[in-house]
Short mmCIF file of C-alpha atoms in Angstrom, two decimals:
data_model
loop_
_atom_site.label_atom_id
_atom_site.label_comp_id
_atom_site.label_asym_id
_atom_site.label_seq_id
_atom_site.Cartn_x
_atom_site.Cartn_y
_atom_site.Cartn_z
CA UNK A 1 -35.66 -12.28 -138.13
CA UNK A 2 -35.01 -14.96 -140.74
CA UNK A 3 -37.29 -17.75 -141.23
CA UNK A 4 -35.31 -20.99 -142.44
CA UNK A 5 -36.88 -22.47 -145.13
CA UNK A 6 -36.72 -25.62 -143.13
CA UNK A 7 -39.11 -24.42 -140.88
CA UNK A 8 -41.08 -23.28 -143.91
CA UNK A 9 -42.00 -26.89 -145.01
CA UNK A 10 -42.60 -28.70 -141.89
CA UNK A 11 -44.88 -25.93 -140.92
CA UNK A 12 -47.48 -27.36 -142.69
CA UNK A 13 -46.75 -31.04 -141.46
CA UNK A 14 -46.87 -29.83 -137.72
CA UNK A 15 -50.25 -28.01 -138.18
CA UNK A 16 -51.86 -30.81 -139.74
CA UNK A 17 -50.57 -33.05 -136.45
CA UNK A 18 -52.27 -30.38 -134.59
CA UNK A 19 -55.41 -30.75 -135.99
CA UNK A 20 -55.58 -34.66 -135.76
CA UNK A 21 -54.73 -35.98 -138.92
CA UNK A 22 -56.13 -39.71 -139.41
CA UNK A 23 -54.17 -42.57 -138.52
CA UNK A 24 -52.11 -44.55 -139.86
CA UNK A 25 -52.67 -47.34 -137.16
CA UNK A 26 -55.58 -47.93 -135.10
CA UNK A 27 -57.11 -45.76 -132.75
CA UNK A 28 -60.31 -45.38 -130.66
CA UNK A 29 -62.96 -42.78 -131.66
CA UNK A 30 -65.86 -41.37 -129.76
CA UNK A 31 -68.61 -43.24 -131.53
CA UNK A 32 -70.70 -39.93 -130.95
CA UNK A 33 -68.09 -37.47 -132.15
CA UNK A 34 -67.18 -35.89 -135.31
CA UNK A 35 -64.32 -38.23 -136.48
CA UNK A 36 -65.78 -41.15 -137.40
CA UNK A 37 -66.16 -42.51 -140.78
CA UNK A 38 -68.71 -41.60 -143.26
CA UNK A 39 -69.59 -43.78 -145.86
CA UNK A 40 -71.31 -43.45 -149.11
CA UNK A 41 -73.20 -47.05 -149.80
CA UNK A 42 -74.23 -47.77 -145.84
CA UNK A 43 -75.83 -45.98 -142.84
CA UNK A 44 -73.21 -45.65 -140.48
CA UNK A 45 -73.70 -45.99 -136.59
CA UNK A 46 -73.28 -41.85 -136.24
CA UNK A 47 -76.49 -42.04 -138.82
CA UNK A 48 -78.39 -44.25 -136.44
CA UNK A 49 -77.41 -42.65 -133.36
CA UNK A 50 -78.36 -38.65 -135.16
CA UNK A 51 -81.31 -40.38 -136.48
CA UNK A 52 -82.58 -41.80 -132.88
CA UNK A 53 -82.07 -38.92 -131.41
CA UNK A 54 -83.65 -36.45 -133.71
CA UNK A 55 -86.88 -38.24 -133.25
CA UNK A 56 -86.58 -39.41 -129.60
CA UNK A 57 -86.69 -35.49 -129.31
CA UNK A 58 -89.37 -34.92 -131.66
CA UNK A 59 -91.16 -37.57 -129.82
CA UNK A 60 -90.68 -35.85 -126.23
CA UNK A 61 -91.54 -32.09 -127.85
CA UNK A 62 -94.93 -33.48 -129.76
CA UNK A 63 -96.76 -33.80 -125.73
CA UNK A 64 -98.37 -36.75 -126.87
CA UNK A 65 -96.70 -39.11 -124.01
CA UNK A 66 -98.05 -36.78 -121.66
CA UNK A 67 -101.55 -38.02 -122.49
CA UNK A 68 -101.21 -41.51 -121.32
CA UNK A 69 -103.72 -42.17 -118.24
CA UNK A 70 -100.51 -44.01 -116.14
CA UNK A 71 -97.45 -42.46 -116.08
CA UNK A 72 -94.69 -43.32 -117.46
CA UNK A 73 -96.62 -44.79 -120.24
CA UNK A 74 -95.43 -48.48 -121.02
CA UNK A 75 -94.66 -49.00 -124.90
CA UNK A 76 -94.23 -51.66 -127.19
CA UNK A 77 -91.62 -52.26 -129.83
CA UNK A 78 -93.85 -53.01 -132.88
CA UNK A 79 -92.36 -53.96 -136.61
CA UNK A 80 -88.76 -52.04 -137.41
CA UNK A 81 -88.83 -52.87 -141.36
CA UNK A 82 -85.46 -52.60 -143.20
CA UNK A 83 -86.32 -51.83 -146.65
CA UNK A 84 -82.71 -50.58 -146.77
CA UNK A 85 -81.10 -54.04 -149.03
CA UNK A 86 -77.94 -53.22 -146.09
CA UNK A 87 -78.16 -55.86 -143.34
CA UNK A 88 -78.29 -54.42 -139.94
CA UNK A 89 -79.84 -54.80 -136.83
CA UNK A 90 -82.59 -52.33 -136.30
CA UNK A 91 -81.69 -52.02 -132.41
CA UNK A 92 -78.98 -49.85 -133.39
CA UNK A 93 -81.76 -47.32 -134.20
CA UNK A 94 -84.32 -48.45 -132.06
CA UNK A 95 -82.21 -49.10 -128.84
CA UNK A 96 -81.23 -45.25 -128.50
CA UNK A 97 -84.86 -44.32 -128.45
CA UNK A 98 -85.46 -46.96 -125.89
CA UNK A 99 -83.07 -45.72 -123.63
CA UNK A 100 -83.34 -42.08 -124.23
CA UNK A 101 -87.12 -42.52 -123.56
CA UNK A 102 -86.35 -44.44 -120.31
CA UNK A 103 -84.11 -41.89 -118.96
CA UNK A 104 -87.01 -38.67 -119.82
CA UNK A 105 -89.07 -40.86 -117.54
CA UNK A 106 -92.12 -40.53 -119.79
CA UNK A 107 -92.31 -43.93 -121.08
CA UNK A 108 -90.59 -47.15 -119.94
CA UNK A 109 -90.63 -50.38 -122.54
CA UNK A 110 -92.14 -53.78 -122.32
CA UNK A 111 -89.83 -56.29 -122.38
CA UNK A 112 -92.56 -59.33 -121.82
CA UNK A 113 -94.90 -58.23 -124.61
CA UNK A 114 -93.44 -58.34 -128.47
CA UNK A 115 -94.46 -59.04 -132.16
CA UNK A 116 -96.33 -62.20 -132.80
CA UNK A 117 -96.58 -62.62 -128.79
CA UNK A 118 -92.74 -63.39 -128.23
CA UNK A 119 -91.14 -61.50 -125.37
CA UNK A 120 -88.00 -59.96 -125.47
CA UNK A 121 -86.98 -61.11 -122.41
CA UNK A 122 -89.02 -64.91 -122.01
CA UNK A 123 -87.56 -65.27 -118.56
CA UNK A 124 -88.98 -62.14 -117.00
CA UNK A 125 -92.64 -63.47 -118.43
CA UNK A 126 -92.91 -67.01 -117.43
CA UNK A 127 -91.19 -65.84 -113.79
CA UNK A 128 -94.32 -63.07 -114.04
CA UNK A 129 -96.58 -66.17 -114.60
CA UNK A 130 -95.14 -68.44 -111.77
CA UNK A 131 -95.23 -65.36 -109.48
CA UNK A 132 -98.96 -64.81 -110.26
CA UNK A 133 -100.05 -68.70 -109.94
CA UNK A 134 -98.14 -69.08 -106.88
CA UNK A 135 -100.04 -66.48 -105.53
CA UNK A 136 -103.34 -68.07 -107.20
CA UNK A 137 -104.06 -65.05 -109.48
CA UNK A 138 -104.38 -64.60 -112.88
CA UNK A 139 -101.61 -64.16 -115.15
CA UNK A 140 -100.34 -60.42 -115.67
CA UNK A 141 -102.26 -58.28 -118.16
CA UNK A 142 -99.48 -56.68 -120.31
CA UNK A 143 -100.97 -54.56 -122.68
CA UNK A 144 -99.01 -51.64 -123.52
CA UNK A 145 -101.13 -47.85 -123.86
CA UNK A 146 -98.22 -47.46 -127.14
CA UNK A 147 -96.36 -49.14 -129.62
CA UNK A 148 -94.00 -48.28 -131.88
CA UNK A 149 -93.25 -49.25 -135.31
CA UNK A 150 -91.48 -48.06 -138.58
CA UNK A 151 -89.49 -48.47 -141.57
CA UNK A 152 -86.12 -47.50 -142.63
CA UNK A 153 -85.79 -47.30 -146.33
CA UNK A 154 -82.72 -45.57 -148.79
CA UNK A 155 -82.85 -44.01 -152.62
CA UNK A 156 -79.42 -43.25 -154.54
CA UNK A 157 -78.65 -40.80 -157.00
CA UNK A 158 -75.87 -40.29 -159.09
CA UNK A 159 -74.29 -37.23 -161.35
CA UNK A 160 -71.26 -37.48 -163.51
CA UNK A 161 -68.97 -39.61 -160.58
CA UNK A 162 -70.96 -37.94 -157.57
CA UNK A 163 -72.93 -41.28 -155.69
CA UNK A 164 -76.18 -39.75 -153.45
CA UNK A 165 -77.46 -41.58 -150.92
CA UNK A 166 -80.39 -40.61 -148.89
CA UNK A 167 -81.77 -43.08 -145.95
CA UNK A 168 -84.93 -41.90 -144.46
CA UNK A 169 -86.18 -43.27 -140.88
CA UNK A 170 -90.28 -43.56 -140.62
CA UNK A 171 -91.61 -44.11 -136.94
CA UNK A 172 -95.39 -44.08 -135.82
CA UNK A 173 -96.51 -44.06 -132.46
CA UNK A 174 -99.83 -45.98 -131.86
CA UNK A 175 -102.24 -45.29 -129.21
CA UNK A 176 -102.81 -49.10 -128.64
CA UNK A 177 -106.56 -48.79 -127.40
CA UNK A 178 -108.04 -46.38 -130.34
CA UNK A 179 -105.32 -47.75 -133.33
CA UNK A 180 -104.75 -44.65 -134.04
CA UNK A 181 -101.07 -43.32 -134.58
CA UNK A 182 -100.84 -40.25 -132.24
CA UNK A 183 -97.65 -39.28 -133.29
CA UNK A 184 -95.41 -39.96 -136.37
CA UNK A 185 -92.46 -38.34 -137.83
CA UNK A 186 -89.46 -39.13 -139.96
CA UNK A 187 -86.05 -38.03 -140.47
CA UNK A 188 -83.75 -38.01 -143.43
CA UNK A 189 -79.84 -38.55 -143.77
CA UNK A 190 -78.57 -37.37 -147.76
CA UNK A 191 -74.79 -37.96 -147.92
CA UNK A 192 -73.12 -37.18 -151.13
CA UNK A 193 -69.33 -37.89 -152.59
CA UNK A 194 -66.81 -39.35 -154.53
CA UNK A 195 -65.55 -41.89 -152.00
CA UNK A 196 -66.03 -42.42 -148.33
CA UNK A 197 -64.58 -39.97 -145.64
CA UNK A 198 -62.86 -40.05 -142.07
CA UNK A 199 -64.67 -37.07 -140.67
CA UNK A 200 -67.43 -34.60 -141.38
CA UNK B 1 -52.31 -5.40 -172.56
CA UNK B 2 -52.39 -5.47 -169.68
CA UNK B 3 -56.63 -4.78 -169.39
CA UNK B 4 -57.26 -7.57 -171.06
CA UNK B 5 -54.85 -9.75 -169.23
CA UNK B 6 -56.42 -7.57 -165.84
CA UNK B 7 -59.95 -8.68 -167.65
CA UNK B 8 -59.06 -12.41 -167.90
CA UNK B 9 -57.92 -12.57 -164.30
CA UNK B 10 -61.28 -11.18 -162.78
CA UNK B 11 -63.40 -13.64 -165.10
CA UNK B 12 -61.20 -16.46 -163.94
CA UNK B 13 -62.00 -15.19 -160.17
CA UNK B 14 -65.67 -14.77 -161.10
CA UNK B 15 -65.60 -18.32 -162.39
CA UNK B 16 -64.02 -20.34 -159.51
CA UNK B 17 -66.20 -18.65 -157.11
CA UNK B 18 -69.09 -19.31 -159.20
CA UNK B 19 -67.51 -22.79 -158.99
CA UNK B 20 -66.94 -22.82 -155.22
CA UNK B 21 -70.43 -22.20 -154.53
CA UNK B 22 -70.58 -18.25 -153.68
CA UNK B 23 -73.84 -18.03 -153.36
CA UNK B 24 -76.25 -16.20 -150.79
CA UNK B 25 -79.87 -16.50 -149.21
CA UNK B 26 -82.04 -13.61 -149.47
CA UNK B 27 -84.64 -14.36 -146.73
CA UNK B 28 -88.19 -12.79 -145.65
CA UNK B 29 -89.91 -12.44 -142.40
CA UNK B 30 -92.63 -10.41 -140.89
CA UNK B 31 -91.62 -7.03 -139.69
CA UNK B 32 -93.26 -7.31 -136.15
CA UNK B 33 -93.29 -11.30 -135.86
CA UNK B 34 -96.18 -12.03 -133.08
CA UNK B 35 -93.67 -14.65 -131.12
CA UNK B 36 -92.52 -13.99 -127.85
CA UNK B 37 -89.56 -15.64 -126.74
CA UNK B 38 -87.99 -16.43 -123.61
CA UNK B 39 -84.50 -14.69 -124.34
CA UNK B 40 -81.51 -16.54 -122.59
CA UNK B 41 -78.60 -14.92 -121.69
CA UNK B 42 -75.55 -16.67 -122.62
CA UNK B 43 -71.91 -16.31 -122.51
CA UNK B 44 -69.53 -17.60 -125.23
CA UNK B 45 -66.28 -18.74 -125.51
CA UNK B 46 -64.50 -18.02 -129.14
CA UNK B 47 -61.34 -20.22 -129.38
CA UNK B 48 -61.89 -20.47 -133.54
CA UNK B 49 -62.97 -16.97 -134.64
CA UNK B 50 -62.70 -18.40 -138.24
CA UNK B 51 -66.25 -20.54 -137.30
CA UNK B 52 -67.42 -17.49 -135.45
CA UNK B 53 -68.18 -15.96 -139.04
CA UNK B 54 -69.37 -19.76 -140.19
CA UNK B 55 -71.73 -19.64 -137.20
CA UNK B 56 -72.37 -16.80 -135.40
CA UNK B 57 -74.88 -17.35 -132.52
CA UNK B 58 -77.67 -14.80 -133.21
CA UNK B 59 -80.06 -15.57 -130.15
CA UNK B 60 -80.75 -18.67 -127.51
CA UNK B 61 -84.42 -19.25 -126.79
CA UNK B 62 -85.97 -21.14 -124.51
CA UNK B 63 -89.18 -23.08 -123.40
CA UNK B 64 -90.61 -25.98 -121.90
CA UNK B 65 -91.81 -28.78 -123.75
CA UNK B 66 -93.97 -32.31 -122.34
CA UNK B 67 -94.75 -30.42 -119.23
CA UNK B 68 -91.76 -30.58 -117.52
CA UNK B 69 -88.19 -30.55 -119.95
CA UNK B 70 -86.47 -27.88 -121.22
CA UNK B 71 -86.00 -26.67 -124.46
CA UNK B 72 -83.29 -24.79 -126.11
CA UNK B 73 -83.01 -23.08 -129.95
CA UNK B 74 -79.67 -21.37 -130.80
CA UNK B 75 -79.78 -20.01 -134.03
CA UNK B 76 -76.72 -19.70 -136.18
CA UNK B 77 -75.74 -17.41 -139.24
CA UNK B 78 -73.29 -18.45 -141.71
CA UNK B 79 -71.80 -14.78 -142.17
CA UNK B 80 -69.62 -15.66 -145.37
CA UNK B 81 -70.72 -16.17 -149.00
CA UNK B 82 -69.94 -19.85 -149.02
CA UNK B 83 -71.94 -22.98 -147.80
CA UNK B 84 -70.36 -24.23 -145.40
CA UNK B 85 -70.83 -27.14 -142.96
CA UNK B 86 -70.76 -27.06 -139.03
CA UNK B 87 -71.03 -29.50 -136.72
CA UNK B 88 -72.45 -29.06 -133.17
CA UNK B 89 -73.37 -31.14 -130.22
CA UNK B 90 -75.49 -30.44 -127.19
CA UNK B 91 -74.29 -31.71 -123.45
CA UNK B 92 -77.17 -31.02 -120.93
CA UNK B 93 -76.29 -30.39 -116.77
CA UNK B 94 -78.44 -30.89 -113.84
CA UNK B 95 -79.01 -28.59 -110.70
CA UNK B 96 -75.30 -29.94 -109.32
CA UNK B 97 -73.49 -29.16 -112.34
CA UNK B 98 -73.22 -32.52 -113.16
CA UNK B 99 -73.33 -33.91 -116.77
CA UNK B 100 -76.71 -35.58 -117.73
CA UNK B 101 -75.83 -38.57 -120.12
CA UNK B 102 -77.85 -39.46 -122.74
CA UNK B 103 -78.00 -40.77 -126.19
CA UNK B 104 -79.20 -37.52 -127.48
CA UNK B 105 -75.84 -36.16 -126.85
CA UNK B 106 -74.10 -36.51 -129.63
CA UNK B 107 -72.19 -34.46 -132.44
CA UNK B 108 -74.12 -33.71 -135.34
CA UNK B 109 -73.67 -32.27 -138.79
CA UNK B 110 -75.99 -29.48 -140.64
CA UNK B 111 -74.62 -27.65 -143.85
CA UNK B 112 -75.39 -24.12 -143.75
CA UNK B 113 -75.79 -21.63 -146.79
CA UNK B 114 -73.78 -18.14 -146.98
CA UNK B 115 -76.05 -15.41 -145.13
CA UNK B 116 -78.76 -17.91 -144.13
CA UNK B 117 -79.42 -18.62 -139.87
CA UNK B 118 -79.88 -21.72 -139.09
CA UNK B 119 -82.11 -22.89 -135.82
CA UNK B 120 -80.10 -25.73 -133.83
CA UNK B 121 -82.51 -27.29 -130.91
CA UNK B 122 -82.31 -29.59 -128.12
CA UNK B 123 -84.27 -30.92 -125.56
CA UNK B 124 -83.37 -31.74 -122.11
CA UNK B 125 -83.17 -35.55 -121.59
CA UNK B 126 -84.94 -35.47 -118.26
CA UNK B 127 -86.49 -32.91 -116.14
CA UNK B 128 -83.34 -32.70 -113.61
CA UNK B 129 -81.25 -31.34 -116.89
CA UNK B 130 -81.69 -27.28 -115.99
CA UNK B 131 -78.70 -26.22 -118.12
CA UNK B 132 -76.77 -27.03 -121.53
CA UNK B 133 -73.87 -25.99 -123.21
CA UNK B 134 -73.59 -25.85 -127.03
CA UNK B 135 -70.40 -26.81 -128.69
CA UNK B 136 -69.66 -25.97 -132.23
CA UNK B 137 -67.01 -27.01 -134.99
CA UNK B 138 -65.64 -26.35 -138.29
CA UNK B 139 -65.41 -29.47 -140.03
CA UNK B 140 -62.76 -32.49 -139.15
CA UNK B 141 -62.91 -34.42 -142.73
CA UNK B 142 -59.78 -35.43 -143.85
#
């Protein structure tokens, strides 16, 4: 059988179709899948979301929530320092854990106790205040058994025209009544190129 | 004549797969390691046998971690010469068969030298996930 050499050179063009070339106009991505775009000189939300849950899991494998004397342990969301000189919010880090956390039932968050004694959510504490001078008691003791704190911070390297960037993401967990962090681990992301990517 | 132009050609082959990065990991391990682990029994499904030699399941462990999740290891072997990269993702099931969603299932990326195994883990995101499924893939940059 003869193979027109038509065929010949759009083979290539069809196979690349096939394989989900990128797109010339917009189109959705799964924010969790392999598609999205890496870049050299920022963390990108796949970095935040691999980051969060490396360490979510590290967190849940280390036994250490299992300690806590009420179960699930309530935990505080301490200082999230970006030492990073890119402007994000650190929620997109500290969010996943949050929720991740939440759904392993070991630990749920305070949303009524934060840094410097502001509440996340101001309306759930004053209505927890009403509720408990209505009822002539005291006002809710919210003191968390953990809290949780960290630093995100990024070092670049470069070789001939090859940029390196590494962003590493520091958490401690603090057992609130001894001070002492009872669990702490980090997690590095090194990504290394020319020029950003679609893809890795 | 032709020797030396037969010479030139394997030095130029020599040379871009020095360049390429043909390299391979020599490794060491106990002869009798003292670990014990919970074998799983899995069954695959090979729709790229190209990434079958880029990672090649070896074993699936199991065990339970924070008293009451599961934990998986798969380990994967790069069979070729080459690094190569691999991306993989974890999707966890409870006792209906229904997905378990979570934040901690996502797809991630690990480079992975010629010869060397690699240890890919998860843990289960609550303790009503009972099974997972692994998904691997070559790499998608463009």
């Amino acid at each position: 059988m003869k193979t027109s050499p038509l065929f010949l050179a759009v083979l290539p063009a069809l196979l690349l179709a096939g394989c989900g070339s990128p797109p010339n106009s917009a189109q959705y991505v799964d924010p969790n899948g392999p598609r999205t775009i890496v870049s050299l000189n920022q963390i990108d939300i796949q970095d935040f979301n691999g980051a969060a849950a490396t360490m979510t899991q590290s967190l849940l494998n280390s036994g250490v929530l299992e300690k806590a004397p009420t179960q699930p342990a309530v935990m505080a969301i301490s200082r999230i320092t970006n030492d990073t000189g890119q402007q994000f919010d650190t929620d997109y880090l500290i969010k996943n854990i949050r929720v991740a956390l939440n759904n392993s039932g070991k630990v749920v968050t305070t949303t009524t106790t934060g840094l410097g004694g502001k509440a996340e959510d101001p309306l759930a504490r004053d209505a927890g205040n009403m509720q408990a001078f209505m009822q002539g008691q005291p006002a809710p003791s919210r003191i968390p058994y953990y809290s949780l704190s960290g630093k995100i911070l990024a070092s670049t390297a470069k070789a001939d025209d090859i940029y390196q960037r590494t962003y590493t993401f520091q958490l401690s967990l603090t057992e609130i009544a001894s001070g002492n962090a009872v669990w702490e681990d980090q997690k590095q992301i090194t990504k290394q190129g020319k020029q950003p990517a679609v893809g890795f | 004549m032709k020797k030396s132009a037969l010479r030139i050609f394997a030095a130029a082959t020599l040379g871009l797969a020095l360049l390429a990065g043909c390299s391979t990991v020599n490794t060491v391990e106990p002869a009798n390691p003292q670990a014990r682990p919970n074998r799983v029994d899995d069954k695959r499904i090979i729709t790229d046998s190209d990434l079958n030699d880029i990672a090649y399941v070896q074993n699936v462990y199991e065990t339970t971690v924070s008293g009451n999740l599961k934990r998986v290891q798969v380990t994967i072997r790069n069979l070729t010469s080459t690094v190569k990269n691999v991306n993989y993702k974890f999707t966890w099931f409870d006792g209906q068969g229904i997905v378990v969603d979570s934040p901690m299932s996502l797809y991630q990326s690990v480079s992975i030298e010629g010869g060397a195994s690699l240890p890919l883990t998860s843990t289960a995101p609550n303790p009503k996930a009972v099974d997972f499924k692994l998904e691997l893939l070559g790499s998608v940059r463009r």
